[in-house]
mmCIF file of C-alpha atoms in Angstrom:
data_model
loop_
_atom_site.group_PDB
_atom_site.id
_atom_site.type_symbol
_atom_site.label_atom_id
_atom_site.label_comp_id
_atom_site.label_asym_id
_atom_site.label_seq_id
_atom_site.Cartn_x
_atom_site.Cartn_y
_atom_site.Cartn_z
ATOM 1 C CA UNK A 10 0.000 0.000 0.000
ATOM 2 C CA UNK A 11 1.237 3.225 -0.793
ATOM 3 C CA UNK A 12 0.030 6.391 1.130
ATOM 4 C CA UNK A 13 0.659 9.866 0.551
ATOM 5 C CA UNK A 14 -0.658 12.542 3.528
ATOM 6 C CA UNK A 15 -1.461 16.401 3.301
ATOM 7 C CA UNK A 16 -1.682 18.500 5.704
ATOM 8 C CA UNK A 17 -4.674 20.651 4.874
ATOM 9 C CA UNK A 18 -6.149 24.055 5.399
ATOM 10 C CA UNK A 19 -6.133 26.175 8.770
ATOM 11 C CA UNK A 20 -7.340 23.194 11.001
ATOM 12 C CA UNK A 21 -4.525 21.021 9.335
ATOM 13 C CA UNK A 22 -6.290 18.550 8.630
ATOM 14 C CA UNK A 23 -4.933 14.968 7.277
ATOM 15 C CA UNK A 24 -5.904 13.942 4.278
ATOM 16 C CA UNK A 25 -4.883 10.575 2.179
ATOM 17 C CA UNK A 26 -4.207 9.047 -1.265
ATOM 18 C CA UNK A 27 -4.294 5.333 -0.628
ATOM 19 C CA UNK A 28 -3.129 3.114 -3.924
ATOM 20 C CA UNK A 29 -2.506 -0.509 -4.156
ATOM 21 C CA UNK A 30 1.673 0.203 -4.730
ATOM 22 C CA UNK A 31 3.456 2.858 -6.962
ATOM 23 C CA UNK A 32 2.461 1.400 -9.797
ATOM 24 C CA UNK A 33 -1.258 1.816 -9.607
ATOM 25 C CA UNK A 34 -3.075 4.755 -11.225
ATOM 26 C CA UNK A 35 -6.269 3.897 -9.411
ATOM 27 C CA UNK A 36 -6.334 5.672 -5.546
ATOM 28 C CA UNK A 37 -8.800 6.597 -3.049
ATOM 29 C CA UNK A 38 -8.752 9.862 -1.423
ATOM 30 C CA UNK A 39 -9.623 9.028 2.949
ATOM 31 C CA UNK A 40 -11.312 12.475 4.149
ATOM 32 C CA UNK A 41 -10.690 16.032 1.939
ATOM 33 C CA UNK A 42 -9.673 18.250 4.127
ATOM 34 C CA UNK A 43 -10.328 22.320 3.591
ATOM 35 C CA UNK A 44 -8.160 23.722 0.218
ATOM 36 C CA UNK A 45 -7.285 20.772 -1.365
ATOM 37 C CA UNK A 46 -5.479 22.340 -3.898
ATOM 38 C CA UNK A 47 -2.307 20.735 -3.048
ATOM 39 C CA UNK A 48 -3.856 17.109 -3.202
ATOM 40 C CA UNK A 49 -5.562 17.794 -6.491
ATOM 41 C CA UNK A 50 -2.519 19.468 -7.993
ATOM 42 C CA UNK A 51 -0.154 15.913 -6.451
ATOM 43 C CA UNK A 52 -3.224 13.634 -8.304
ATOM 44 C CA UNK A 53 -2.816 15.386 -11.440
ATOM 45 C CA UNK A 54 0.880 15.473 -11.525
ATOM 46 C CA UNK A 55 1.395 11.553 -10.541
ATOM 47 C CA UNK A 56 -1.832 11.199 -13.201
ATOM 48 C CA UNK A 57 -3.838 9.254 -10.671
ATOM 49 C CA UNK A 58 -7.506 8.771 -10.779
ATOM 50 C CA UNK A 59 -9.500 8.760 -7.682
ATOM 51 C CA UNK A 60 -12.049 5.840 -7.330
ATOM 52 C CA UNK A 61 -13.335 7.199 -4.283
ATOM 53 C CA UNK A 62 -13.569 10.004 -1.590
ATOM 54 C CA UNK A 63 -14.065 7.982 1.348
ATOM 55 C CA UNK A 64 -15.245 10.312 4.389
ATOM 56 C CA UNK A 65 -14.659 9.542 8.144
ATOM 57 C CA UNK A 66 -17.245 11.926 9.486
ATOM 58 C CA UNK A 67 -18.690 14.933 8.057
ATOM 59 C CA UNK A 68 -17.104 17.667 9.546
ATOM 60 C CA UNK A 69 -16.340 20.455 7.410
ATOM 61 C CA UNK A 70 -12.644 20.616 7.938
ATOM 62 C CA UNK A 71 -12.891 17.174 6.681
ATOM 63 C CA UNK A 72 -15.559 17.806 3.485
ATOM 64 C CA UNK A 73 -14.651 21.170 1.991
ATOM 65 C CA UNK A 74 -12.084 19.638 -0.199
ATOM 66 C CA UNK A 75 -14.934 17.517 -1.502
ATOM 67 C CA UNK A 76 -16.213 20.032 -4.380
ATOM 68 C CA UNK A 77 -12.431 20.674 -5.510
ATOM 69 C CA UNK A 78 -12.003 17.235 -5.841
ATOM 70 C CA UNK A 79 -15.529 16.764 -7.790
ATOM 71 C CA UNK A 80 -14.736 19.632 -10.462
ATOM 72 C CA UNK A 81 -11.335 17.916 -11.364
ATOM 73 C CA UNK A 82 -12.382 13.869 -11.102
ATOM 74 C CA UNK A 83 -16.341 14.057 -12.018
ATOM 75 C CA UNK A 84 -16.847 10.395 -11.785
ATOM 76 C CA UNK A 85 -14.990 9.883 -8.187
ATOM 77 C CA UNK A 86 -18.039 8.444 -5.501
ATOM 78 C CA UNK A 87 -18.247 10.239 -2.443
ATOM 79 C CA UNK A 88 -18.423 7.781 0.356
ATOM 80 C CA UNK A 89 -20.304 8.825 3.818
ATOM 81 C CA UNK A 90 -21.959 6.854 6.521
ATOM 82 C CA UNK A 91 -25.957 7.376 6.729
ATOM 83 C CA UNK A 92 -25.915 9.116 9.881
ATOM 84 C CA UNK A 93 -23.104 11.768 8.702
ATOM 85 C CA UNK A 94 -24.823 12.338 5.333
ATOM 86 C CA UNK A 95 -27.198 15.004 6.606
ATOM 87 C CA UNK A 96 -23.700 16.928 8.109
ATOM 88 C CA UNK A 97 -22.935 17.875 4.594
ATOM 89 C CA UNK A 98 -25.855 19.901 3.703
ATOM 90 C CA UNK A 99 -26.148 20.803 7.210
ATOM 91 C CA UNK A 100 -23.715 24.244 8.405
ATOM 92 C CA UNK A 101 -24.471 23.850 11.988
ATOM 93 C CA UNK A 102 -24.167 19.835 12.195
ATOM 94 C CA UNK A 103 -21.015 20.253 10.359
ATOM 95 C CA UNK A 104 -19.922 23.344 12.404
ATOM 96 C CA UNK A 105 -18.814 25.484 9.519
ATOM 97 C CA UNK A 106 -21.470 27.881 10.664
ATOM 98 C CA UNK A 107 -19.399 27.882 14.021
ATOM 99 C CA UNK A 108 -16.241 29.830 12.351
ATOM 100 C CA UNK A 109 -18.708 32.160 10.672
ATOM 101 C CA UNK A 110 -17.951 30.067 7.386
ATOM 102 C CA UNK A 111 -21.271 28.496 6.494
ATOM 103 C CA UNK A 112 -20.145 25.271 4.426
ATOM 104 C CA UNK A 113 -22.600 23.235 2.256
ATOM 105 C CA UNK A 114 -21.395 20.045 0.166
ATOM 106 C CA UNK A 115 -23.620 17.986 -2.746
ATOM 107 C CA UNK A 116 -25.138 14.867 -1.235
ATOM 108 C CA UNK A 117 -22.707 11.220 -1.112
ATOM 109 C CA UNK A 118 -23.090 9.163 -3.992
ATOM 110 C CA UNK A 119 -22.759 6.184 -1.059
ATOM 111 C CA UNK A 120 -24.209 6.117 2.194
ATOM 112 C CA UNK A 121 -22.853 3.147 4.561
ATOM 113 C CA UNK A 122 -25.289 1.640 6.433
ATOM 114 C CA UNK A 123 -23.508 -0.806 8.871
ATOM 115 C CA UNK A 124 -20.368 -1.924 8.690
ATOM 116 C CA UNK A 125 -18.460 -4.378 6.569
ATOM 117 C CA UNK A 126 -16.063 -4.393 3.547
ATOM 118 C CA UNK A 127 -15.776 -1.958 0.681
ATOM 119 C CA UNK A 128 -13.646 -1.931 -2.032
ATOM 120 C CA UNK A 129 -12.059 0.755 -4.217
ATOM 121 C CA UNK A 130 -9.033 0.861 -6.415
ATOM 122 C CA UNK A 131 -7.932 -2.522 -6.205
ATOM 123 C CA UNK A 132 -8.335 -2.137 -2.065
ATOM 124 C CA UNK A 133 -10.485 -3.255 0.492
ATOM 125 C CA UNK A 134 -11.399 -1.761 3.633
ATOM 126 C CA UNK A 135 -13.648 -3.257 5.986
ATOM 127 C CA UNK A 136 -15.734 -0.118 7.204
ATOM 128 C CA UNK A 137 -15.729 0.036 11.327
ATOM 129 C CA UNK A 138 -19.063 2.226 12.711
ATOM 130 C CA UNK A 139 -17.284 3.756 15.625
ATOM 131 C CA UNK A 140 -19.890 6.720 16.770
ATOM 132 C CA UNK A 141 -19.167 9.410 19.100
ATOM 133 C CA UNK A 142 -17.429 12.069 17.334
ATOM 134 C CA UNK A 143 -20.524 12.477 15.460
ATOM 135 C CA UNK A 144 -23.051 9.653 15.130
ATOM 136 C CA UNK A 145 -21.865 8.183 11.935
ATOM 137 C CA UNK A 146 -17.834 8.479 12.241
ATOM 138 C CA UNK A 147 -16.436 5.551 10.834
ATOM 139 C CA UNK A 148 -13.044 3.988 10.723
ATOM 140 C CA UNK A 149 -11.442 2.336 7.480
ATOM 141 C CA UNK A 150 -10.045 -0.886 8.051
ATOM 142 C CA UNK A 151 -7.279 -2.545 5.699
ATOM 143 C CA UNK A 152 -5.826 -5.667 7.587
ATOM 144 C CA UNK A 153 -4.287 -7.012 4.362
ATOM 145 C CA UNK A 154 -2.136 -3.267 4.894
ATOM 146 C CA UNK A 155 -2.325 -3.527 8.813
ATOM 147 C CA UNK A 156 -3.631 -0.228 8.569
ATOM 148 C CA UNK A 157 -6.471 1.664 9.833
ATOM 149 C CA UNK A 158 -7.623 5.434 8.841
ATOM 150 C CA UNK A 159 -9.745 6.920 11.664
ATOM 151 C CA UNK A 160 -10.280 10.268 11.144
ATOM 152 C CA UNK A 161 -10.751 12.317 14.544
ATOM 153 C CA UNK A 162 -11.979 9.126 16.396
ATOM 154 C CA UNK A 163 -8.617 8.658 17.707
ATOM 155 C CA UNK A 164 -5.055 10.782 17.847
ATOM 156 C CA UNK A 165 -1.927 10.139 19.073
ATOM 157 C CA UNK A 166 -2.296 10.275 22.704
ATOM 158 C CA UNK A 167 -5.639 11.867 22.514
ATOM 159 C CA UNK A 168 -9.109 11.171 21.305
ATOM 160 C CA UNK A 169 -11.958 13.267 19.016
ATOM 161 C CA UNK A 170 -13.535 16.596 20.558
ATOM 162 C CA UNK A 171 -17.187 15.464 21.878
ATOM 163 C CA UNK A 172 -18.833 18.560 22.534
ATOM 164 C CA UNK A 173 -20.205 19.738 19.205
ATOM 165 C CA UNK A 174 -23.654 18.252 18.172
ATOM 166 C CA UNK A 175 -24.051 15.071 18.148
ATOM 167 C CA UNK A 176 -21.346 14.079 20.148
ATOM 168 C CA UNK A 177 -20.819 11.658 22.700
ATOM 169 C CA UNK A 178 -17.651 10.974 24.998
ATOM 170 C CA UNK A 179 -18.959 7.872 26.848
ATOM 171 C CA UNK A 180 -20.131 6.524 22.935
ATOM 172 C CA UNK A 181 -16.470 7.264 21.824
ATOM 173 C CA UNK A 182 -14.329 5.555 24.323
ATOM 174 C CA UNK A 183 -16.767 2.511 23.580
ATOM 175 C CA UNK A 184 -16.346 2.479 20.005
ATOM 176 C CA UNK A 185 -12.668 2.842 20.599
ATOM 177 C CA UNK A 186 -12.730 0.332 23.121
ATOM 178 C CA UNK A 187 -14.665 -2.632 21.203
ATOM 179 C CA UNK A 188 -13.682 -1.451 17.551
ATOM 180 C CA UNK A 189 -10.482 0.139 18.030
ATOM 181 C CA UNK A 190 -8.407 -1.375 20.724
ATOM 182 C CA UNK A 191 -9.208 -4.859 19.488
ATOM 183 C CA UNK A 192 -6.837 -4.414 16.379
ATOM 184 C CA UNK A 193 -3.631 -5.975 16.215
ATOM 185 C CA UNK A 194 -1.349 -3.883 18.372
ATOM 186 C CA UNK A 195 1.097 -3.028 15.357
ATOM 187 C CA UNK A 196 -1.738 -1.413 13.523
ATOM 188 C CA UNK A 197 -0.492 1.613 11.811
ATOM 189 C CA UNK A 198 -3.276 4.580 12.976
ATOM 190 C CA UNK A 199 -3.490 7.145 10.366
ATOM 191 C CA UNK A 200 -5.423 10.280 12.209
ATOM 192 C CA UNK A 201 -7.525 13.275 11.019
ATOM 193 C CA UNK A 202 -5.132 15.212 12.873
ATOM 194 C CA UNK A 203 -1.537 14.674 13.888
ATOM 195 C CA UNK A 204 1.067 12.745 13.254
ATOM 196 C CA UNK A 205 0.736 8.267 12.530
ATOM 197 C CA UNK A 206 0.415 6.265 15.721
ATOM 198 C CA UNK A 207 0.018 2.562 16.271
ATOM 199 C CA UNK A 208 -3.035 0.767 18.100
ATOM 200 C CA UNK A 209 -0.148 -0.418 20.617
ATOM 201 C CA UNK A 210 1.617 3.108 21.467
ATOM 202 C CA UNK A 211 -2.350 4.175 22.077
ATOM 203 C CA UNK A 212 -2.946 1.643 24.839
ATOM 204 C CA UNK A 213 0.164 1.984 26.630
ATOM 205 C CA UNK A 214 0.209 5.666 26.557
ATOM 206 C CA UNK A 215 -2.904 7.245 25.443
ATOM 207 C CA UNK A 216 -4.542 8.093 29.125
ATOM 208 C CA UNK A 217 -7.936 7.624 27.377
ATOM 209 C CA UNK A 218 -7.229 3.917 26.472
ATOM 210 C CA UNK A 219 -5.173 2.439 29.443
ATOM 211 C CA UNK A 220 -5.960 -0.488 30.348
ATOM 212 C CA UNK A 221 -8.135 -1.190 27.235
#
């Protein structure tokens, strides 16, 4: 697997282009950030097409990118779970309308319902439902890659904000708990925010998930 992060817009936000290995053309794009000029620019340069935008909640530090991404690559799917998919038409469940920057984004072409696997540019990710951060934050799963994209669910020693609508601290630490810290402890953790972690460093350090 190769994966190439950007650091995007004021909130520096991570997003990802996931392909199979150099060689592969096809990618997915995990969450879009805000300006995702430099991530469109890097797809057009390596000549990649993206399969999919796959979205980890539907924050708008996270969706923004979205229409960027739509006006260069058309055909890409946009990839939510049900219970975000009313965030992106939504300012004040996506909290744009918090920073005074009211943010609206054209409906998913995919709504998850559930969990299970997905596949996209010669990948599969098994989707993980882990509410909390909003109600339909998921988690993208490759254990093929031993690798798991989780948007703000979880950070390096830290865990998603749970105090904008919707959220839940008690639901979080139990999707971490039963979805999260049950990975293989050498689990690469790719965050929304912040630098890569592993599933391991995050239960011995993380205060959040001691003892998990």
């Amino acid at each position: 697997m190769q994966v190439e992060s950007f650091v995007l817009g004021p909130f520096e936000t991570n997003a990802f282009v996931v392909r199979r290995d150099v060689s592969s053309t096809a990618c997915v794009v995990i969450d879009a950030g805000i300006s995702a000029g430099p991530l469109v620019a890097y797809l057009e340069r390596q000549d990649l097409r993206p399969e999919a935008v796959l979205l980890t909640h539907g924050h708008a530090d996270h969706i923004e990118g979205v229409r960027l991404i739509r006006k260069h690559f058309p055909d890409v799917e946009v990839v939510i779970h049900k219970a975000d998919a009313v965030l992106l038409g939504d300012p004040t469940a996506n909290v744009s309308a918090l920073v005074g920057a009211p943010l609206t984004v054209e409906p998913a072409d995919v709504t998850l319902d559930g969990e299970g696997p997905i596949g996209y540019a010669g990948l599969t990710f098994h989707v993980l439902h882990t509410p909390g951060h909003t109600p339909g934050g998921v988690c993208y799963y490759c254990s093929e890659q031993n690798v798991v994209f989780v948007g703000d669910t979880l950070f390096a020693g830290s865990i998603g904000r749970t105090d904008f609508p919707g959220g839940s601290e008690n639901q979080l630490l139990d999707s971490i708990r039963r979805k999260l810290s049950t990975l293989p402890e050498d689990t690469v953790v790719y965050s929304g925010h912040g630098p890569q972690t592993t599933i391991g460093c995050e239960k011995r350090h993380n205060p959040f998930l001691r003892g998990a």
